GROMACS .gro file of C-alpha atoms in nm:
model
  314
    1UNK     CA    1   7.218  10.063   5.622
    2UNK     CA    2   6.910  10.014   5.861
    3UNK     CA    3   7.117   9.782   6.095
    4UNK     CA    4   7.459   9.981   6.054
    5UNK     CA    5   7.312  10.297   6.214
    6UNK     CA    6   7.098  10.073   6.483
    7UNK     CA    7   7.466   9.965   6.571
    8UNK     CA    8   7.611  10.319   6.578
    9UNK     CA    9   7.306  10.447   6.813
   10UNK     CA   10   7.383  10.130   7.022
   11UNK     CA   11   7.749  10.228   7.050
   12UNK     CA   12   7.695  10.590   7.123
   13UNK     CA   13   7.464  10.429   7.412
   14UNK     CA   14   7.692  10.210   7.552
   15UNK     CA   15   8.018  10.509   7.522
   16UNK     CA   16   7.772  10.725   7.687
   17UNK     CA   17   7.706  10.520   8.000
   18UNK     CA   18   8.105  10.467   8.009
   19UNK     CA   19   8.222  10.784   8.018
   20UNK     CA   20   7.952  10.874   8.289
   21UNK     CA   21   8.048  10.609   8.491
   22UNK     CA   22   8.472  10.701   8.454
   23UNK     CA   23   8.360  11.061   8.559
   24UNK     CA   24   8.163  10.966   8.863
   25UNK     CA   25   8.339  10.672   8.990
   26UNK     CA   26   8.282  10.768   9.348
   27UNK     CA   27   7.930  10.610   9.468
   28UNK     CA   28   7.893  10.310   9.215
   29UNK     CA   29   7.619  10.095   9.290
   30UNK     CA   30   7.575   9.735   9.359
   31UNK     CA   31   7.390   9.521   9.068
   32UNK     CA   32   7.019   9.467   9.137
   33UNK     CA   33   6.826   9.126   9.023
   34UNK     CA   34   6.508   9.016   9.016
   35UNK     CA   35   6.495   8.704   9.184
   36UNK     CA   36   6.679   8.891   9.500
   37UNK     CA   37   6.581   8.586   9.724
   38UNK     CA   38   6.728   8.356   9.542
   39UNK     CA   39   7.045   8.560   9.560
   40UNK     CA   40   6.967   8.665   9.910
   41UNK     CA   41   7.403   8.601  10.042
   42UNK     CA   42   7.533   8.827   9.765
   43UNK     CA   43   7.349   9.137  10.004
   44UNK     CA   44   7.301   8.985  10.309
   45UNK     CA   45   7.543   8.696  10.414
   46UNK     CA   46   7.341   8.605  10.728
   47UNK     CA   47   7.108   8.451  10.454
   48UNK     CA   48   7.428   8.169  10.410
   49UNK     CA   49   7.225   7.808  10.490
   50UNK     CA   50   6.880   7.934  10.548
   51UNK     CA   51   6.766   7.702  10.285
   52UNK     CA   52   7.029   7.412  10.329
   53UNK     CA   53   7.335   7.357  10.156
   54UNK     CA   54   7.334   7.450   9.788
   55UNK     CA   55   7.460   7.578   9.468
   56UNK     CA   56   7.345   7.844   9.228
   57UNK     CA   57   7.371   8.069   8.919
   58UNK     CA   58   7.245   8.350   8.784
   59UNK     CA   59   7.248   8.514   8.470
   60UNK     CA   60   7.098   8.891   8.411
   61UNK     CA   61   7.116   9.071   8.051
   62UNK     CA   62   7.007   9.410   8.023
   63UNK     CA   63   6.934   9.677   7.809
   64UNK     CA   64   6.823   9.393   7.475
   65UNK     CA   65   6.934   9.438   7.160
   66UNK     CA   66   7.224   9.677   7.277
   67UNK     CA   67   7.602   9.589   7.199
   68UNK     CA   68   7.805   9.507   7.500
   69UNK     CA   69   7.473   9.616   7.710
   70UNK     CA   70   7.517   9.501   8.076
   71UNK     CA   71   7.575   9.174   8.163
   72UNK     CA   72   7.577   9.055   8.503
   73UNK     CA   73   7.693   8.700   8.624
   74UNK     CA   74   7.679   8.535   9.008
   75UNK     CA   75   7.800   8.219   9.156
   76UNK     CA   76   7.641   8.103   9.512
   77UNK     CA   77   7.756   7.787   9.764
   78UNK     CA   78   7.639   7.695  10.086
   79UNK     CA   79   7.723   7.444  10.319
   80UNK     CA   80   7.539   7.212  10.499
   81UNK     CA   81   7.440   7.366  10.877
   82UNK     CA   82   7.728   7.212  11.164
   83UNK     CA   83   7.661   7.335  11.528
   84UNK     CA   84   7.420   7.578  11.396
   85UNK     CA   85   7.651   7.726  11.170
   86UNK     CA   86   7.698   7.784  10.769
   87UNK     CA   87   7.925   7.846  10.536
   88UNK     CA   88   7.923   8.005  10.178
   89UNK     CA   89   8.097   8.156   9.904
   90UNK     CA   90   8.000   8.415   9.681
   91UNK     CA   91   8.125   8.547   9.296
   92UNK     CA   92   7.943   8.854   9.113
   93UNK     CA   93   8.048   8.986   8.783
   94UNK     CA   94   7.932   9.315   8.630
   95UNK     CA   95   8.014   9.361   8.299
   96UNK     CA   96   7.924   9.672   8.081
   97UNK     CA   97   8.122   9.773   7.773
   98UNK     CA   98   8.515   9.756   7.874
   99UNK     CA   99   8.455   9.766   8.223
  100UNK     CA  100   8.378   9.434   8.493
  101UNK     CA  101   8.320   9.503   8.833
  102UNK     CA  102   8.224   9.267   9.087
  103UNK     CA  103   8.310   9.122   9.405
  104UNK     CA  104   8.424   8.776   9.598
  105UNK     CA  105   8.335   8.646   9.885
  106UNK     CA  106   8.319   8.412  10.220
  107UNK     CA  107   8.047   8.448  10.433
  108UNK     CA  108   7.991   8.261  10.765
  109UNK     CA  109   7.636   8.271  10.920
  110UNK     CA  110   7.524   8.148  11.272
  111UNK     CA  111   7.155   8.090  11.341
  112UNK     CA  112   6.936   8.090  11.665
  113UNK     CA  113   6.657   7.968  11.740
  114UNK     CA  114   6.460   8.249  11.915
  115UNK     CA  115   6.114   8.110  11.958
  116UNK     CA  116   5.897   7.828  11.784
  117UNK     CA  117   5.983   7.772  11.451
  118UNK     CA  118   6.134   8.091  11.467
  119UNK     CA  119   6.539   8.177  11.423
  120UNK     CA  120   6.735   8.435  11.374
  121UNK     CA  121   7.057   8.441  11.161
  122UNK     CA  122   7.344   8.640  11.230
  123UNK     CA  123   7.617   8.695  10.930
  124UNK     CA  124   7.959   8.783  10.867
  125UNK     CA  125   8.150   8.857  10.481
  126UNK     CA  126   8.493   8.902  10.380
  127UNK     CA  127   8.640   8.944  10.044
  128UNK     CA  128   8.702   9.203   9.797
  129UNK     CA  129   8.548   9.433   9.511
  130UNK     CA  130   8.722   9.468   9.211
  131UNK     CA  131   8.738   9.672   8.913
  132UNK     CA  132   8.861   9.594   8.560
  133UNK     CA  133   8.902   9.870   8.268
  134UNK     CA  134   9.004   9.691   7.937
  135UNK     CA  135   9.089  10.042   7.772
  136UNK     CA  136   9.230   9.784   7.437
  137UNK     CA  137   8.865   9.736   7.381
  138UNK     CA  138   8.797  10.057   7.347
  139UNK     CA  139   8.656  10.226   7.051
  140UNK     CA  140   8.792  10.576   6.992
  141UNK     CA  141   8.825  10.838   6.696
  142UNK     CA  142   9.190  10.898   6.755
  143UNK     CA  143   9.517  10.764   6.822
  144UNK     CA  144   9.638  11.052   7.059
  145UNK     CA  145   9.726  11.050   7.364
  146UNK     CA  146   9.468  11.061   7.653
  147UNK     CA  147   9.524  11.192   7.997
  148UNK     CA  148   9.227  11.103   8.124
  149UNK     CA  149   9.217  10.743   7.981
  150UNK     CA  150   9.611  10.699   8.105
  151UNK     CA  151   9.517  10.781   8.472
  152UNK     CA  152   9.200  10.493   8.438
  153UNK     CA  153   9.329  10.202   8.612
  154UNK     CA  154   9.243   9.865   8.779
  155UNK     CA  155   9.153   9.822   9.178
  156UNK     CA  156   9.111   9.596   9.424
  157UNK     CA  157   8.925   9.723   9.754
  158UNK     CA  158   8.870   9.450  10.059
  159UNK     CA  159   8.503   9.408  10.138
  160UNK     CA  160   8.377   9.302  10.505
  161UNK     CA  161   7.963   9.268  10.522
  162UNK     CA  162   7.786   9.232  10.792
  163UNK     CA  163   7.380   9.126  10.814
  164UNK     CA  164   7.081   8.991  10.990
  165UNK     CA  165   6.770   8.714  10.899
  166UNK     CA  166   6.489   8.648  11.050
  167UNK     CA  167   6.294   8.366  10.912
  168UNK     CA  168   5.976   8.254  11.064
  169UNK     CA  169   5.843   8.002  10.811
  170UNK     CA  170   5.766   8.167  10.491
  171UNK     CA  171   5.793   8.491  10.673
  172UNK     CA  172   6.128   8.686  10.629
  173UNK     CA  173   6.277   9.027  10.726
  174UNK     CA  174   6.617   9.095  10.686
  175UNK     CA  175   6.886   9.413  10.711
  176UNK     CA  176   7.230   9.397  10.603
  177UNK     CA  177   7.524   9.626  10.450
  178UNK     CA  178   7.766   9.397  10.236
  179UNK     CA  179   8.044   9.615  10.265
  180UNK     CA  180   8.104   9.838  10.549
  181UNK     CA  181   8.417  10.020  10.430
  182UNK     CA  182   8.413  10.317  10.254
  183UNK     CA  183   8.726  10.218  10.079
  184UNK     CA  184   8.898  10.482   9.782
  185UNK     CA  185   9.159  10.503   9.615
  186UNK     CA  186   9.302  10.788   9.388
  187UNK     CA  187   9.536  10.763   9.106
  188UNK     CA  188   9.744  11.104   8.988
  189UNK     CA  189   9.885  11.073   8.565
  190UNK     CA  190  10.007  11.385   8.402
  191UNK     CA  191   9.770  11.600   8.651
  192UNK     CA  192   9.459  11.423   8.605
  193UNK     CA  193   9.310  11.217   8.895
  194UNK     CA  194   9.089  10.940   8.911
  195UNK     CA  195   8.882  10.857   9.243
  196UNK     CA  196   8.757  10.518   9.300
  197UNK     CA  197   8.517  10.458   9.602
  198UNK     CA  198   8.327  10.169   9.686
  199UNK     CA  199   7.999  10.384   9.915
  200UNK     CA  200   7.798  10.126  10.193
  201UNK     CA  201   7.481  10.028  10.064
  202UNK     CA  202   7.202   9.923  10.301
  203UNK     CA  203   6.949   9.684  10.215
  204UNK     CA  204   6.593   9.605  10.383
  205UNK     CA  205   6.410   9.296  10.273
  206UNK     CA  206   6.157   9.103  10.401
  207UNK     CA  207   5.806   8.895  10.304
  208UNK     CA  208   5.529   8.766  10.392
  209UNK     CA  209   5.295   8.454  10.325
  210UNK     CA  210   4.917   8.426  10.322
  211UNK     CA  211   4.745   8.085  10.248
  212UNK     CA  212   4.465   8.135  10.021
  213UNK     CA  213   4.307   7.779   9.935
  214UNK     CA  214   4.456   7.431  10.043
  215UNK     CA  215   4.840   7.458   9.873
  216UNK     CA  216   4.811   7.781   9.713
  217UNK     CA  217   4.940   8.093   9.934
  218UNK     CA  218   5.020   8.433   9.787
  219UNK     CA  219   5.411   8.619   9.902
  220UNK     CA  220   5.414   8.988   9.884
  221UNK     CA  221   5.807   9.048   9.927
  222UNK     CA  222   6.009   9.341   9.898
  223UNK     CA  223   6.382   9.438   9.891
  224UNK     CA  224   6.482   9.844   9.942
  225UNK     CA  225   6.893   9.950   9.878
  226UNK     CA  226   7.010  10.290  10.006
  227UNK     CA  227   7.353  10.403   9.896
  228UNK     CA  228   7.535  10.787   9.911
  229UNK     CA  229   7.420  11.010   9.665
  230UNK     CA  230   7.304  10.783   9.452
  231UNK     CA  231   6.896  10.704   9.405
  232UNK     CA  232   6.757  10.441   9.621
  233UNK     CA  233   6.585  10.141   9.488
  234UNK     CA  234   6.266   9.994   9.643
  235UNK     CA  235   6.119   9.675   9.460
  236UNK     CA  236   5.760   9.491   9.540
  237UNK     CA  237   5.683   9.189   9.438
  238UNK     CA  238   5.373   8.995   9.440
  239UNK     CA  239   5.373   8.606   9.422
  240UNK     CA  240   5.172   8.295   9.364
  241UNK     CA  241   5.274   7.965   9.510
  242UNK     CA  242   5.096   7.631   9.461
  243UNK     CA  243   5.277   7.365   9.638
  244UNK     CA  244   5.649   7.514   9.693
  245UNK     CA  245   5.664   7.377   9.329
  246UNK     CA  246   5.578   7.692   9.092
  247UNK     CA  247   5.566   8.053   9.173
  248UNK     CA  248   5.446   8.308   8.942
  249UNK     CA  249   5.540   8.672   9.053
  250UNK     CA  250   5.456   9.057   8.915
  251UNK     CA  251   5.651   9.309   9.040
  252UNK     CA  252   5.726   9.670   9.007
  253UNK     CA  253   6.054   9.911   9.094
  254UNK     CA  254   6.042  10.275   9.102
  255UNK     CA  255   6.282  10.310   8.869
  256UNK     CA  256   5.980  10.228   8.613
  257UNK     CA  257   6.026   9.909   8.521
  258UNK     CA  258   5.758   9.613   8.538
  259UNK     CA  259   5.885   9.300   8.574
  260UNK     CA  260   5.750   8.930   8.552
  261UNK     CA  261   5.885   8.581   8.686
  262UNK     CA  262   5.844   8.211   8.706
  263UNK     CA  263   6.037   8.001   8.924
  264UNK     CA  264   6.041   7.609   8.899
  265UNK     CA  265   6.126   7.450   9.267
  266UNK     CA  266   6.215   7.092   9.355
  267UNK     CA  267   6.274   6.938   9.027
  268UNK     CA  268   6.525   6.667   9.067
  269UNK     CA  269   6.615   6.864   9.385
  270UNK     CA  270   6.642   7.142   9.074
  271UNK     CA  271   6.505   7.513   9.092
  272UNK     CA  272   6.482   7.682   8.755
  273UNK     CA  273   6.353   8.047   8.716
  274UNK     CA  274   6.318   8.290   8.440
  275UNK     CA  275   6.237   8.629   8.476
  276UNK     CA  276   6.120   8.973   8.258
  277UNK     CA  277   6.164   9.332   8.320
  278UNK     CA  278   5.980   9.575   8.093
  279UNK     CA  279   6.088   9.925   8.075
  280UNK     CA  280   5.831  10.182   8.145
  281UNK     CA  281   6.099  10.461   8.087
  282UNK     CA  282   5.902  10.787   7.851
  283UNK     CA  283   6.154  11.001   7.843
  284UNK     CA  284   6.379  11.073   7.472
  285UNK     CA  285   6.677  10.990   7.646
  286UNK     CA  286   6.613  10.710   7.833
  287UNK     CA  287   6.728  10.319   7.704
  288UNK     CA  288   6.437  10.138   7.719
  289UNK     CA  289   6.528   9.818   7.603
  290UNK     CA  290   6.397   9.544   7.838
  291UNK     CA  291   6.578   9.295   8.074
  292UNK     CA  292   6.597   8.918   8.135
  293UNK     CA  293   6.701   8.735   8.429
  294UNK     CA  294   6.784   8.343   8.455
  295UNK     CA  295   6.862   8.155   8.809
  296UNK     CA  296   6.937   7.757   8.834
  297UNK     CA  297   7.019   7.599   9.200
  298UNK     CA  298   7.102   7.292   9.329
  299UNK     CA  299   6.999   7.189   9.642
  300UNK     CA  300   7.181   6.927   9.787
  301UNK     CA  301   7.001   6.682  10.017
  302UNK     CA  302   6.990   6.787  10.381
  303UNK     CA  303   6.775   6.599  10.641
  304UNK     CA  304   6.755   6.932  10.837
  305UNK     CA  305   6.541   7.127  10.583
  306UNK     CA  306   6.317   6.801  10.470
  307UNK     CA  307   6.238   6.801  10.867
  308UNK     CA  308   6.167   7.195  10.783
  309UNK     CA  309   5.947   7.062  10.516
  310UNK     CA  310   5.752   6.836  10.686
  311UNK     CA  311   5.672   7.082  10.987
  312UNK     CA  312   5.536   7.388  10.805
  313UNK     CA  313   5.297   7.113  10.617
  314UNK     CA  314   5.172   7.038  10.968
   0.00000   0.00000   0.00000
């Protein structure tokens, strides 16, 4: 009985954030995650290269021990740098109850070298943002016909991003918008319309590193997202390095969540990381089931960032 009305409350949870998110479709926001710099060309495609040709996933469940809770999915590949260029593709899926939204990718990036050990890259993303309604999964009370759930449909909006890196060693500040069109589209069925609008969001990010004793160097880093009436989101994140081979982190988001992280680096040219928010939310109506984050990349050999390497050790 317990665990039948657990799953009710769950449901109600999940329907709730639904039908919020069908009545305010204009201004949807773009999926945060944890280990941003690891995901860096999903925001900011001038990132595409900066740390050699690769291949990643990631993995984010939120919201714990709620049914059909979000669940949000990313695919990264970069290519090797030729005449100072890179290229990439990115995938993001955002699933939460019947809906997945996401967005697909190909970013080109061009670096320069600006000063000693010093470049700036300069990006470029086209693609699209799609939306996906399965209204068959849906869990209603009644058969009858609904207006508002007949003029729901699925959209496909194109997506052009445009951003800006600049890496000095372990030091980083970037600025980019991912999509630059404020695309909509509206959809009229039996006097009932449905708006969908895909809002710019700005992001800031950047870092810095400090050496504290021989190979161990703490990383403050920080990523901020600004988007049309919708709350901004400013992260900070403090890290521990030892060797460019482990790096604890403890961050904090003011949307009052705590978060911790681990990330593995250079294992069989392997990084593995693992990361946990921890909802600080008081308030009766808030969820405040926790989050976990995975991310696994592949870095393919490249004798361009092993030269890299070698010079920031000097």
């Amino acid at each position: 009985m317990i665990r039948e009305m657990k799953t009710i409350k769950n449901r109600l949870y999940v329907s709730l954030v639904f039908l919020l998110t069908v009545m305010g479709v204009k201004g949807q926001q773009q999926p945060n995650f944890l280990f941003f710099e690891s995901n860096m060309s999903m925001i900011n495609p001038a990132y595409t290269g900066v740390q050699g040709p690769l291949l990643g996933v990631q993995y984010r469940t939120a919201w714990m021990g709620v049914d059909n809770a979000p669940r949000i999915a990313s695919l990264t590949y970069h290519t090797k740098e030729k005449n100072k260029a890179s290229w990439g593709f990115n995938f993001l899926s955002d699933k939460i109850y019947v809906e997945n939204q996401g967005a697909i990718s190909l970013d080109y990036s061009y670096k320069l070298n600006i000063a000693e050990n010093t470049t700036l890259n300069l990006g470029i993303k086209a693609g699209g943002v799609f939306n996906n309604i399965d209204l068959n999964a849906l869990e209603r009370v009644t058969t009858e016909n609904n207006a508002t759930l007949n003029a729901l449909s699925n959209y496909i909006n194109p997506l052009i991003g445009i951003g800006a890196y600049l890496n000095k060693g372990h030091n980083f500040f970037g600025i980019s918008i991912p999509n630059i069109l404020n695309s909509k589209r509206y959809k009229e069925v039996e006097g009932v319309q449905t708006t969908a609008t895909d809002r710019p969001h700005v992001y800031l990010s950047g870092g810095l590193n400090f050496k504290l004793y021989n190979e161990l160097s703490f990383r403050p880093v920080m990523l901020y997202r600004a988007v049309t009436a919708a709350p901004n989101l400013f992260t900070v994140m403090g890290k521990v390095n030892y060797k460019e081979q482990f790096e604890l982190g403890l961050g904090v988001t003011n949307n009052d969540y705590l978060s911790a992280s681990l990330l593995i680096m250079g294992y069989n040219q392997l990084d593995l990381g693992i990361g946990y928010e921890f909802s600080q939310r008081k308030g009766l109506s808030s969820l405040r089931e926790n989050t976990m984050e995975f991310v696994l990349r592949y870095r393919f050999r490249n004798s361009t960032q092993i030269e890299k390497k070698e010079a920031l050790k000097e």
